PDB file of C-alpha atoms and ligand atoms in Angstrom:
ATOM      1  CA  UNK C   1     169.848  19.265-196.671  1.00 66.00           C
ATOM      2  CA  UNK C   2     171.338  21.236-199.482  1.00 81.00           C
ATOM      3  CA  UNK C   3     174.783  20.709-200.581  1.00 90.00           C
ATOM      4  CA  UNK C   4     177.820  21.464-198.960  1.00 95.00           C
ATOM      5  CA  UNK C   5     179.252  24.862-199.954  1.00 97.00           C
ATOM      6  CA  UNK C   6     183.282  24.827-199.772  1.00 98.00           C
ATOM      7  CA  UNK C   7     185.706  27.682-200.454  1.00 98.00           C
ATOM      8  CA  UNK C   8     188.953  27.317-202.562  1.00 98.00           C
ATOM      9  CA  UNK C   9     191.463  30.361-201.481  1.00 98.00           C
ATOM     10  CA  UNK C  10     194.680  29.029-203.317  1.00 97.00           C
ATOM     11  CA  UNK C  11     197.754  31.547-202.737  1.00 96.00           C
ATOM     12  CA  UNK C  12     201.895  31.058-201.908  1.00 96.00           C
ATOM     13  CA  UNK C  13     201.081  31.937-198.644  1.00 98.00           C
ATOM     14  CA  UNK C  14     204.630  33.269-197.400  1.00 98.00           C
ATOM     15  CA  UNK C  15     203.299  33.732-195.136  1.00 98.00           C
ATOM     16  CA  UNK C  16     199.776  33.780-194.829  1.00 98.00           C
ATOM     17  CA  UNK C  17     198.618  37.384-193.368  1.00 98.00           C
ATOM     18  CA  UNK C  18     195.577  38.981-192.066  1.00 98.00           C
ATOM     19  CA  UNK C  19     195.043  40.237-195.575  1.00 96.00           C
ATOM     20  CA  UNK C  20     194.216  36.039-196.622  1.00 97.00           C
ATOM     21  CA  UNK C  21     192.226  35.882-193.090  1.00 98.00           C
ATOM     22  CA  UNK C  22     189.805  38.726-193.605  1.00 96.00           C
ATOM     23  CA  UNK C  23     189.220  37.879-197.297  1.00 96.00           C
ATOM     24  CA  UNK C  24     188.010  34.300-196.230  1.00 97.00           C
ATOM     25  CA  UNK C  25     185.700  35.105-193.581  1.00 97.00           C
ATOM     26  CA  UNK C  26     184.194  37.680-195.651  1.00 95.00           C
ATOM     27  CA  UNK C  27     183.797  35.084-198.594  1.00 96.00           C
ATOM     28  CA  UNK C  28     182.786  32.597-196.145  1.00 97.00           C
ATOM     29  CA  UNK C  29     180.087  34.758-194.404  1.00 95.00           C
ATOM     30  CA  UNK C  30     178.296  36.751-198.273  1.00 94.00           C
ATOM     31  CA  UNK C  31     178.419  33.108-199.740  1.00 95.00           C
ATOM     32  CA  UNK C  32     177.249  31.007-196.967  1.00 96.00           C
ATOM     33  CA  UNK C  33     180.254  28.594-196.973  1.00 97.00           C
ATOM     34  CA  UNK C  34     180.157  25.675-194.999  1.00 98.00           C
ATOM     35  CA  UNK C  35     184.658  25.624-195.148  1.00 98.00           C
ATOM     36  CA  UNK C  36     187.206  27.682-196.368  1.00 98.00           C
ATOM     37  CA  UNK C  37     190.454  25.658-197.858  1.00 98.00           C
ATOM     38  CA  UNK C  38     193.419  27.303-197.499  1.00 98.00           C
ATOM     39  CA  UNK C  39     195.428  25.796-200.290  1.00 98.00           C
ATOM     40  CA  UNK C  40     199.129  26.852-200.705  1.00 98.00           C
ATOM     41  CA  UNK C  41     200.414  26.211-204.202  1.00 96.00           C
ATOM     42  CA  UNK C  42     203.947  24.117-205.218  1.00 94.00           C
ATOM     43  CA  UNK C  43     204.863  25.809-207.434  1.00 86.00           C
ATOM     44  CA  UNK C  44     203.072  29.018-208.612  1.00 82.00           C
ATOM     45  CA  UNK C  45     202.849  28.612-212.418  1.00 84.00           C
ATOM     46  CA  UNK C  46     202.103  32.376-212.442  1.00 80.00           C
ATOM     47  CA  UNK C  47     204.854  33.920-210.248  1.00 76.00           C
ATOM     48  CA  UNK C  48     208.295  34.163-210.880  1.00 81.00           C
ATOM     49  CA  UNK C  49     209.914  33.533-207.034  1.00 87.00           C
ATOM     50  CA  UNK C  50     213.436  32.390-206.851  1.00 86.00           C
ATOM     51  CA  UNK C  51     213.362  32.709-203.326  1.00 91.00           C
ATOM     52  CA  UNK C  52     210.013  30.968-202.492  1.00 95.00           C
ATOM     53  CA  UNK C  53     209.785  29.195-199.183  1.00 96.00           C
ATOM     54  CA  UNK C  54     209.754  25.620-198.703  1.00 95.00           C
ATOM     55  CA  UNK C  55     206.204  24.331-199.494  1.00 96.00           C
ATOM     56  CA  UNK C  56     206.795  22.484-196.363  1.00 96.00           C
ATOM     57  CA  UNK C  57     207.524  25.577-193.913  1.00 98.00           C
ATOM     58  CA  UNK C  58     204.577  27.239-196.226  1.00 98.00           C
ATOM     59  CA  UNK C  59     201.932  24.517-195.109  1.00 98.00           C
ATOM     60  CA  UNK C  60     202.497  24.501-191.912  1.00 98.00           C
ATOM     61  CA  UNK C  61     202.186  28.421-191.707  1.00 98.00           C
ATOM     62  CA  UNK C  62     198.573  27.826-193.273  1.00 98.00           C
ATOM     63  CA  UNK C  63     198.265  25.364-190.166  1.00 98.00           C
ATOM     64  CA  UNK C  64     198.913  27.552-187.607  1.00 98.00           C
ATOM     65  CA  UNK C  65     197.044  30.782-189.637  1.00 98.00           C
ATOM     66  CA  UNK C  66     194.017  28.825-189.543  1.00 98.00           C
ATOM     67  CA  UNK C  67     193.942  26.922-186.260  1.00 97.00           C
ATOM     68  CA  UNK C  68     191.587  29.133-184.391  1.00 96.00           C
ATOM     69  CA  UNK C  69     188.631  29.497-187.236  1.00 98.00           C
ATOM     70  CA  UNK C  70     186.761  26.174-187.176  1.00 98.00           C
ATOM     71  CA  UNK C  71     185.357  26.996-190.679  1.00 98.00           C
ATOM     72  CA  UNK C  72     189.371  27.220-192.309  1.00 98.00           C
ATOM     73  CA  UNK C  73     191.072  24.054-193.070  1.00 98.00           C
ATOM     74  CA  UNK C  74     194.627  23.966-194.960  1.00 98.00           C
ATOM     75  CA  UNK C  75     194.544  21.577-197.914  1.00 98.00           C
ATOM     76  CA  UNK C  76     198.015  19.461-199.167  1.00 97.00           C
ATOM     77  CA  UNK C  77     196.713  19.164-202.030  1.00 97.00           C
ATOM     78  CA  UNK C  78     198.687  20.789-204.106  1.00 97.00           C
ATOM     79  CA  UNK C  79     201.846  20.545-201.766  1.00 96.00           C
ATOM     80  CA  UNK C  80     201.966  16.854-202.199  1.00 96.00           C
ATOM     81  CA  UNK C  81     201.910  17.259-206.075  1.00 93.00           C
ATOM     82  CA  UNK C  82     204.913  17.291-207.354  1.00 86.00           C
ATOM     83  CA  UNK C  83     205.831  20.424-210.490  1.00 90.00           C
ATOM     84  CA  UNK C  84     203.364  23.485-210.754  1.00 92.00           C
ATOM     85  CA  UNK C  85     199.978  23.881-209.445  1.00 93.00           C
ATOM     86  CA  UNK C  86     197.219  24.247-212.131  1.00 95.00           C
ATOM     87  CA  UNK C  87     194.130  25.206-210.491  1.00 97.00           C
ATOM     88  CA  UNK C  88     192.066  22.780-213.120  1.00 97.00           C
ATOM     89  CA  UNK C  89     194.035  19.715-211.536  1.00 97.00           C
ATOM     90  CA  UNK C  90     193.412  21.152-208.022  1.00 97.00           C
ATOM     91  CA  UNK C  91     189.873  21.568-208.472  1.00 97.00           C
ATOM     92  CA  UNK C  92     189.452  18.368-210.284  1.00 97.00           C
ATOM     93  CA  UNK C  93     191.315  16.466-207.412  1.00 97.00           C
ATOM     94  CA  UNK C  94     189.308  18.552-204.531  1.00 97.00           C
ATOM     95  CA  UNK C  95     186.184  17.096-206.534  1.00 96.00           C
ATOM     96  CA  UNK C  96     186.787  13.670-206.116  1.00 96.00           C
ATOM     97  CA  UNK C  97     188.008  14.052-202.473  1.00 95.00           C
ATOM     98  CA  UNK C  98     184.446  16.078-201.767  1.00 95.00           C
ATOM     99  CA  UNK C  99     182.209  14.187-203.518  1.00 93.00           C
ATOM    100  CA  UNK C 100     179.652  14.873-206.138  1.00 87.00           C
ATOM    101  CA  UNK C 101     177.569  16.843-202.869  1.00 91.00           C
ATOM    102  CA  UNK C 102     179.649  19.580-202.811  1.00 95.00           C
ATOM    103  CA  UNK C 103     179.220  23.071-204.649  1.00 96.00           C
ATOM    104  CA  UNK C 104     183.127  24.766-204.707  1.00 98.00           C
ATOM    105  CA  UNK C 105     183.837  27.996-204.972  1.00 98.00           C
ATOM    106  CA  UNK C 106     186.983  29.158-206.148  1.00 98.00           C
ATOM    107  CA  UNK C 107     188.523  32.905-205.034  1.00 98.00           C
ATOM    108  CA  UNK C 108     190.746  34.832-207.593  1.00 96.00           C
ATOM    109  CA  UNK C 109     192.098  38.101-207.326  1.00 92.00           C
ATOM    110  CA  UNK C 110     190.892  40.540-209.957  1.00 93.00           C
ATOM    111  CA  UNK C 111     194.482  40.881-211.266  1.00 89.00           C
ATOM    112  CA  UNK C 112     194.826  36.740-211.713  1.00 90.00           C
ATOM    113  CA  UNK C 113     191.296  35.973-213.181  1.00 94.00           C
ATOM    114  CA  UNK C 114     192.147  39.251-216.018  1.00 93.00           C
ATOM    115  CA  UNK C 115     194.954  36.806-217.003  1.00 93.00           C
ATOM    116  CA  UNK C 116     192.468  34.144-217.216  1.00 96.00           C
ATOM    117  CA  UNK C 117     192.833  32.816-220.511  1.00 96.00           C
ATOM    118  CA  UNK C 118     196.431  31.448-220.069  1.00 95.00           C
ATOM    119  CA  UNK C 119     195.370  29.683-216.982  1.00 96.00           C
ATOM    120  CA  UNK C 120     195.524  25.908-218.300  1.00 96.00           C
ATOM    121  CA  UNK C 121     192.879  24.190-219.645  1.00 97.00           C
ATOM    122  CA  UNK C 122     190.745  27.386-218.399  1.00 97.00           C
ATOM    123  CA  UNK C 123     187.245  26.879-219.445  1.00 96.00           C
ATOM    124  CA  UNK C 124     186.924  23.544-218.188  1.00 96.00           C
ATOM    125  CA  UNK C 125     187.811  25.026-215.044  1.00 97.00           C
ATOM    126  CA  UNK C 126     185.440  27.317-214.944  1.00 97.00           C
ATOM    127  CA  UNK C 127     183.098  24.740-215.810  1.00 95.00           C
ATOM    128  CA  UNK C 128     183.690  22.956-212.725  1.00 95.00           C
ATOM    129  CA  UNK C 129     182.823  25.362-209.931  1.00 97.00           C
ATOM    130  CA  UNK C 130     181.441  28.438-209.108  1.00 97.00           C
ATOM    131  CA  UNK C 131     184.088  31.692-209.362  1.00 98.00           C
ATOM    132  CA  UNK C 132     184.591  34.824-206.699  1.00 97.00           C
ATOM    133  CA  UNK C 133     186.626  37.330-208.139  1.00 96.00           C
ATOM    134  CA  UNK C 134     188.040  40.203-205.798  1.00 94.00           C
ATOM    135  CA  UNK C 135     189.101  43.558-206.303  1.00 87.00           C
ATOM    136  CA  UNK C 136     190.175  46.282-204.455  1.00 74.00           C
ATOM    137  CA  UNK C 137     187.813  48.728-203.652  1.00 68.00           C
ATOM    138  CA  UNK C 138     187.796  51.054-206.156  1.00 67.00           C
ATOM    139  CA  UNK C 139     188.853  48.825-208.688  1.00 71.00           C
ATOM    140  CA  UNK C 140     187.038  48.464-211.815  1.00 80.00           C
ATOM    141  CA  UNK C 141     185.533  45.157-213.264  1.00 88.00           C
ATOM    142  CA  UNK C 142     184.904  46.575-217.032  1.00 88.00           C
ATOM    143  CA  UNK C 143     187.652  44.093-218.066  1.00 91.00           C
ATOM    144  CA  UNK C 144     185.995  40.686-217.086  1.00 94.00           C
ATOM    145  CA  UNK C 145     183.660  40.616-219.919  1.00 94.00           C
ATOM    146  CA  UNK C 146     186.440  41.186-222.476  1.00 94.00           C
ATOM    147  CA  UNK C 147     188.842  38.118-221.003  1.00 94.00           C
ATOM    148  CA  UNK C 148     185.820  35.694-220.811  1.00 96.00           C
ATOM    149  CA  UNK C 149     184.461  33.978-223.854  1.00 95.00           C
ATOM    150  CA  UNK C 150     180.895  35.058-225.072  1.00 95.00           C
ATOM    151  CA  UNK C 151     179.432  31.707-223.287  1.00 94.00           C
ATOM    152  CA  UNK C 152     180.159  32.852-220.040  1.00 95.00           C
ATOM    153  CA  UNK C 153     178.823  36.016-220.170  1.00 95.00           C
ATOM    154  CA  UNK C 154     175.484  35.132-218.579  1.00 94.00           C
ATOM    155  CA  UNK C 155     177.032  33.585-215.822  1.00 95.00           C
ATOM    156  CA  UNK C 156     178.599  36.780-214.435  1.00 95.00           C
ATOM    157  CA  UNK C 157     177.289  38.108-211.578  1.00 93.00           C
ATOM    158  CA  UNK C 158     177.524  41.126-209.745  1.00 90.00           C
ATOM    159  CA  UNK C 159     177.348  40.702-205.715  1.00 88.00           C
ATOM    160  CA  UNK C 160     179.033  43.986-204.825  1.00 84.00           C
ATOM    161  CA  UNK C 161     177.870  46.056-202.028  1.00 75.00           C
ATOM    162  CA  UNK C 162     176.431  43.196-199.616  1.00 64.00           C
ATOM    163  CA  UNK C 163     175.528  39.186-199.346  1.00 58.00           C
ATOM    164  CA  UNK C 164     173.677  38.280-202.376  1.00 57.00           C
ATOM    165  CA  UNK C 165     170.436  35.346-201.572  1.00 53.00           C
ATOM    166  CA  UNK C 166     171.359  32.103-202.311  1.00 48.00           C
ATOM    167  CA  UNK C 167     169.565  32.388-205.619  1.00 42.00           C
ATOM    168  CA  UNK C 168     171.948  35.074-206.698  1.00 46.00           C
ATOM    169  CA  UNK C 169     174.948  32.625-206.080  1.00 45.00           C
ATOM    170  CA  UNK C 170     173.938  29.782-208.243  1.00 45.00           C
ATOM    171  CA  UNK C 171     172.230  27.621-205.838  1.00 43.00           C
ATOM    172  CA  UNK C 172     168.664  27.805-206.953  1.00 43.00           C
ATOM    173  CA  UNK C 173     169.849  27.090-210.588  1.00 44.00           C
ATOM    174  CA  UNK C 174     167.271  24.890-212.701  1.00 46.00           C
ATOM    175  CA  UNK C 175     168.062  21.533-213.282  1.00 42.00           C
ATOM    176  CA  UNK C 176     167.954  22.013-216.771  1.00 41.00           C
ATOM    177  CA  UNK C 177     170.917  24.424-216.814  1.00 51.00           C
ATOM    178  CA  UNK C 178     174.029  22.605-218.217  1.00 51.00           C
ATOM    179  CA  UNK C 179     175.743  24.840-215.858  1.00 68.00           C
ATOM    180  CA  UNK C 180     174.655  26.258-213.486  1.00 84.00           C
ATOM    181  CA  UNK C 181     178.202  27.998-212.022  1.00 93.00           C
ATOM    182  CA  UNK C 182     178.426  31.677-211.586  1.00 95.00           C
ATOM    183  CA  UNK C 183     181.416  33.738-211.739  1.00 96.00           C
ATOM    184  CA  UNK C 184     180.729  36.104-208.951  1.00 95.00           C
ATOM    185  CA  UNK C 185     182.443  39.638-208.946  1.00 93.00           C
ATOM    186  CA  UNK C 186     182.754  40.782-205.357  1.00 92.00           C
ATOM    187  CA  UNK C 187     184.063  43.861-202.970  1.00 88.00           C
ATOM    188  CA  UNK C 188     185.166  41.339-200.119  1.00 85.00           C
ATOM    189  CA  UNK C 189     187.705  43.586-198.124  1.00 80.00           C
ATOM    190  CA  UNK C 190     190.990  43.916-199.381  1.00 83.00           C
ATOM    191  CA  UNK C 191     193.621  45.105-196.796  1.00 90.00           C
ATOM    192  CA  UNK C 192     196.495  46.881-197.205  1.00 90.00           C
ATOM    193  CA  UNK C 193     199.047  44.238-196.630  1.00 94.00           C
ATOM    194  CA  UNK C 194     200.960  41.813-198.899  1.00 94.00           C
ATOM    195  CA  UNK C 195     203.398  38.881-198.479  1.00 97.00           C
ATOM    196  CA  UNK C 196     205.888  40.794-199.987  1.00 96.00           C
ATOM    197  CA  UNK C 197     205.896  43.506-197.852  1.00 96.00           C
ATOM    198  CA  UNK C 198     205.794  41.609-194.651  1.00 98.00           C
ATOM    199  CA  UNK C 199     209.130  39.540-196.293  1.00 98.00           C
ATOM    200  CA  UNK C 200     210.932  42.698-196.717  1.00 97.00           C
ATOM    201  CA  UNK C 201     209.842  43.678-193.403  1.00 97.00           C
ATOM    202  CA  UNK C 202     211.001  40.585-191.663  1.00 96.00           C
ATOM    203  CA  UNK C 203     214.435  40.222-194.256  1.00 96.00           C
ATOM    204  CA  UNK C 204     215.057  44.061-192.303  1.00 95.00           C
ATOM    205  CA  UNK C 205     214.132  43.126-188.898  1.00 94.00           C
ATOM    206  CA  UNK C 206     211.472  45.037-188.759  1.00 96.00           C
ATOM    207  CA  UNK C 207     208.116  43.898-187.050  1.00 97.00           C
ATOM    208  CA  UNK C 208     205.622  41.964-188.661  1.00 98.00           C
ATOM    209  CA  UNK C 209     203.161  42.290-185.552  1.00 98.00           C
ATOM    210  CA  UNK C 210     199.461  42.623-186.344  1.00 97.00           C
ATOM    211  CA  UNK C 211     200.076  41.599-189.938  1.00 98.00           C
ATOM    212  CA  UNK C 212     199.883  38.359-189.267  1.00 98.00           C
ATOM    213  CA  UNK C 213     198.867  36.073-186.841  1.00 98.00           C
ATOM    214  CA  UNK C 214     200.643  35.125-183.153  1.00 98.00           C
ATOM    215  CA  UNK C 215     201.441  31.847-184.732  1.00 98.00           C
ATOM    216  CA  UNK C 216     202.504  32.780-187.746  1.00 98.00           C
ATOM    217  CA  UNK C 217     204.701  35.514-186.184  1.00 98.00           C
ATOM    218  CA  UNK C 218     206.315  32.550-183.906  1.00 98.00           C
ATOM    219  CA  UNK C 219     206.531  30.395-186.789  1.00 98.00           C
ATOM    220  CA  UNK C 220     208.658  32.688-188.848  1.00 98.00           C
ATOM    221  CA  UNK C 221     210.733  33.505-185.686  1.00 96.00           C
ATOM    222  CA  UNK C 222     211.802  30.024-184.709  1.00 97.00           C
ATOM    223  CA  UNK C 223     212.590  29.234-188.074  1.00 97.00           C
ATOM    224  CA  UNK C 224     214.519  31.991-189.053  1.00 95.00           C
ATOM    225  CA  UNK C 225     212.194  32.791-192.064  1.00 97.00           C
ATOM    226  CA  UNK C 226     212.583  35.562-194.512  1.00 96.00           C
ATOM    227  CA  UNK C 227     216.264  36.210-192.856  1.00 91.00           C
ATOM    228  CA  UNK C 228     218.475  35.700-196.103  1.00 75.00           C
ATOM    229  CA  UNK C 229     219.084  38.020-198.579  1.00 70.00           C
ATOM    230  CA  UNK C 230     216.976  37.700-201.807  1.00 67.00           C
ATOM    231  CA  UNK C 231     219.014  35.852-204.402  1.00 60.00           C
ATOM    232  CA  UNK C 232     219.736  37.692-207.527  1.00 58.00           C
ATOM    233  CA  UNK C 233     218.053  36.515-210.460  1.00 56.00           C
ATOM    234  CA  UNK C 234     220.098  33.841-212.613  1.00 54.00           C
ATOM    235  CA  UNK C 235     222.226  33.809-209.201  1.00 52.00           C
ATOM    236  CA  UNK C 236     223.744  30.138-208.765  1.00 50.00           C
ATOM    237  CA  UNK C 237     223.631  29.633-204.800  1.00 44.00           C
TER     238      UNK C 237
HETATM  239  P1  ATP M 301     202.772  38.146-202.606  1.00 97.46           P
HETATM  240  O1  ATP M 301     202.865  39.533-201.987  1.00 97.46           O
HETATM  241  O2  ATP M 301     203.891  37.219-202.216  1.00 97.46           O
HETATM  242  O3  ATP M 301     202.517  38.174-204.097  1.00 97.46           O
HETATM  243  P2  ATP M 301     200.055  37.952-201.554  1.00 97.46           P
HETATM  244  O4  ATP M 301     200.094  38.680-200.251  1.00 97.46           O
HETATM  245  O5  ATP M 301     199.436  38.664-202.726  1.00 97.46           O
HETATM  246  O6  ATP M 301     201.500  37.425-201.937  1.00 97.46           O
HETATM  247  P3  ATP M 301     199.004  35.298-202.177  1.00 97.46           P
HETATM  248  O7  ATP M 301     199.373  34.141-201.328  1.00 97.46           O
HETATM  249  O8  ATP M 301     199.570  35.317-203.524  1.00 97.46           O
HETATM  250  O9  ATP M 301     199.331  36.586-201.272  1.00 97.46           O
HETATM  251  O10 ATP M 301     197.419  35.510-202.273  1.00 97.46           O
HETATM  252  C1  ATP M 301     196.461  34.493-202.222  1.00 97.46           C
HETATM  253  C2  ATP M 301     195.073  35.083-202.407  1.00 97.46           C
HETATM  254  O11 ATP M 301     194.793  36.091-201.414  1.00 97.46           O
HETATM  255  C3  ATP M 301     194.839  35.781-203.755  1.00 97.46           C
HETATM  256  O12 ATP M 301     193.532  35.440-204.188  1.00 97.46           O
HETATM  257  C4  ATP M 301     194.944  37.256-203.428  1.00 97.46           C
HETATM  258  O13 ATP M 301     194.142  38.033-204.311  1.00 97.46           O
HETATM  259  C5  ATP M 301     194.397  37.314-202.005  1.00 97.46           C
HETATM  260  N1  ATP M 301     195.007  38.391-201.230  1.00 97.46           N
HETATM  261  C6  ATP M 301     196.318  38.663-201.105  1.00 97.46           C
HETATM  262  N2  ATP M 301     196.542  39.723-200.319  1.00 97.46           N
HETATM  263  C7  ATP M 301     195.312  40.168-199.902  1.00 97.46           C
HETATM  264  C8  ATP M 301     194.851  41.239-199.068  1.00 97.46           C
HETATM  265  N3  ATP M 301     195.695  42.094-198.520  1.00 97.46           N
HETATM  266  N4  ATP M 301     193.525  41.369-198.836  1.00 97.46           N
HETATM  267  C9  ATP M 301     192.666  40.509-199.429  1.00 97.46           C
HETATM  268  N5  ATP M 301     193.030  39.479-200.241  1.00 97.46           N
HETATM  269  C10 ATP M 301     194.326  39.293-200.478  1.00 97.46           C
END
């Protein structure tokens, strides 16, 4: 049996949306993953939100996104560490909890991995796992080569415009490779919808039907999500 191929789709999930949904499953079907984590961050390092939901209420809206797709699990593990979430840690801790079997691979936006190098402790993370970075269609990659250090170079790979065999995806790497990771570039779906938007939708009472799921929708609903005002910056509340 070969080893067990896991997705890592970390995000701030408020809420989770179709957008997260579609991304996964196409990620999970071109790269033959076994799982999908959905992994909602503590604290963002990278996003400036003084009006970020409870990681609590945020977790549990991963729950119910995910409860129909056997394939999609939500992960704590970065909820239940305290301060910001640094992928390296979150990888690093997913490693131990999967066990040496299991080949990860980690989902970035285009826009996050371009900002790569002030990710912490970045190249050991992306000599950890396997990458899939996503664009929007139509968006151009000619940037990836100039964030990444020369010695990654060779690992980039180019999967757009269908599945790429397992060979493509780092799999069938030699044993004699120090590491064998790729960083995959990829045209997995992107659709037109954003946590921000559905926030601003919900914050104005407008619907947020078909943008995310049933659950979600009830979620938000009983909890009176998204119904304050966003503070001003600097504001003391
Ligand atoms: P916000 O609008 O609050 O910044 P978001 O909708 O961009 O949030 P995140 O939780 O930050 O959602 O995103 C987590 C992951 O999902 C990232 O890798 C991001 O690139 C991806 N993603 C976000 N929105 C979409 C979408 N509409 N289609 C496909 N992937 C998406």
């Amino acid at each position: 049996m070969g080893k067990k191929r896991v997705g890592i789709l970390g995000g701030t999930f408020d809420p989770p949306h179709l957008g997260h949904l579609l991304l996964a499953e196409t990620i999970r079907e071109d790269f033959d993953l076994d799982e999908v984590l959905f992994i909602p961050s503590n604290e963002p390092p990278h996003k400036d939100r003084p009006d970020l939901t409870a990681a609590t209420h945020r977790y549990a809206m991963v729950v119910a996104a995910t409860l129909h797709n056997p394939a999609f699990s939500p992960s704590a593990v970065e909820v239940n560490r305290a301060g910001k979430s640094y992928s390296v840690e979150t990888v690093r801790s997913l490693e131990e909890q999967l066990g040496a079997e299991t080949e990860m691979f980690f989902v970035a936006g285009l826009d996050s991995f371009l900002a790569i190098q002030t990710w912490k402790r970045f190249e050991e993370l992306l000599d950890l796992c396997h990458f899939v970075v996503v664009a929007r269609p139509g968006n151009s990659f000619e940037r990836v080569l100039e964030v990444l250090p020369e010695r990654f170079h060779p690992r980039v790979v180019d999967v757009r415009g269908g599945r790429a065999d397992r060979a493509d995806k780092g799999a069938g790497s030699t044993a004699s490779e120090v590491a064998p990771w790729r960083i995959h570039l990829s045209d997995a779906v992107f659709l037109d919808v954003s946590a921000t938007e559905i926030r601003a939708r919900a914050r104005a009472g407008r619907s947020i039907r078909y943008r995310v799921t049933p659950e979600v929708e009830r979620y938000v609903q009983t909890h009176g999500l998204y119904e304050q005002a966003v503070p001003a910056r600097g504001a003391v509340t």
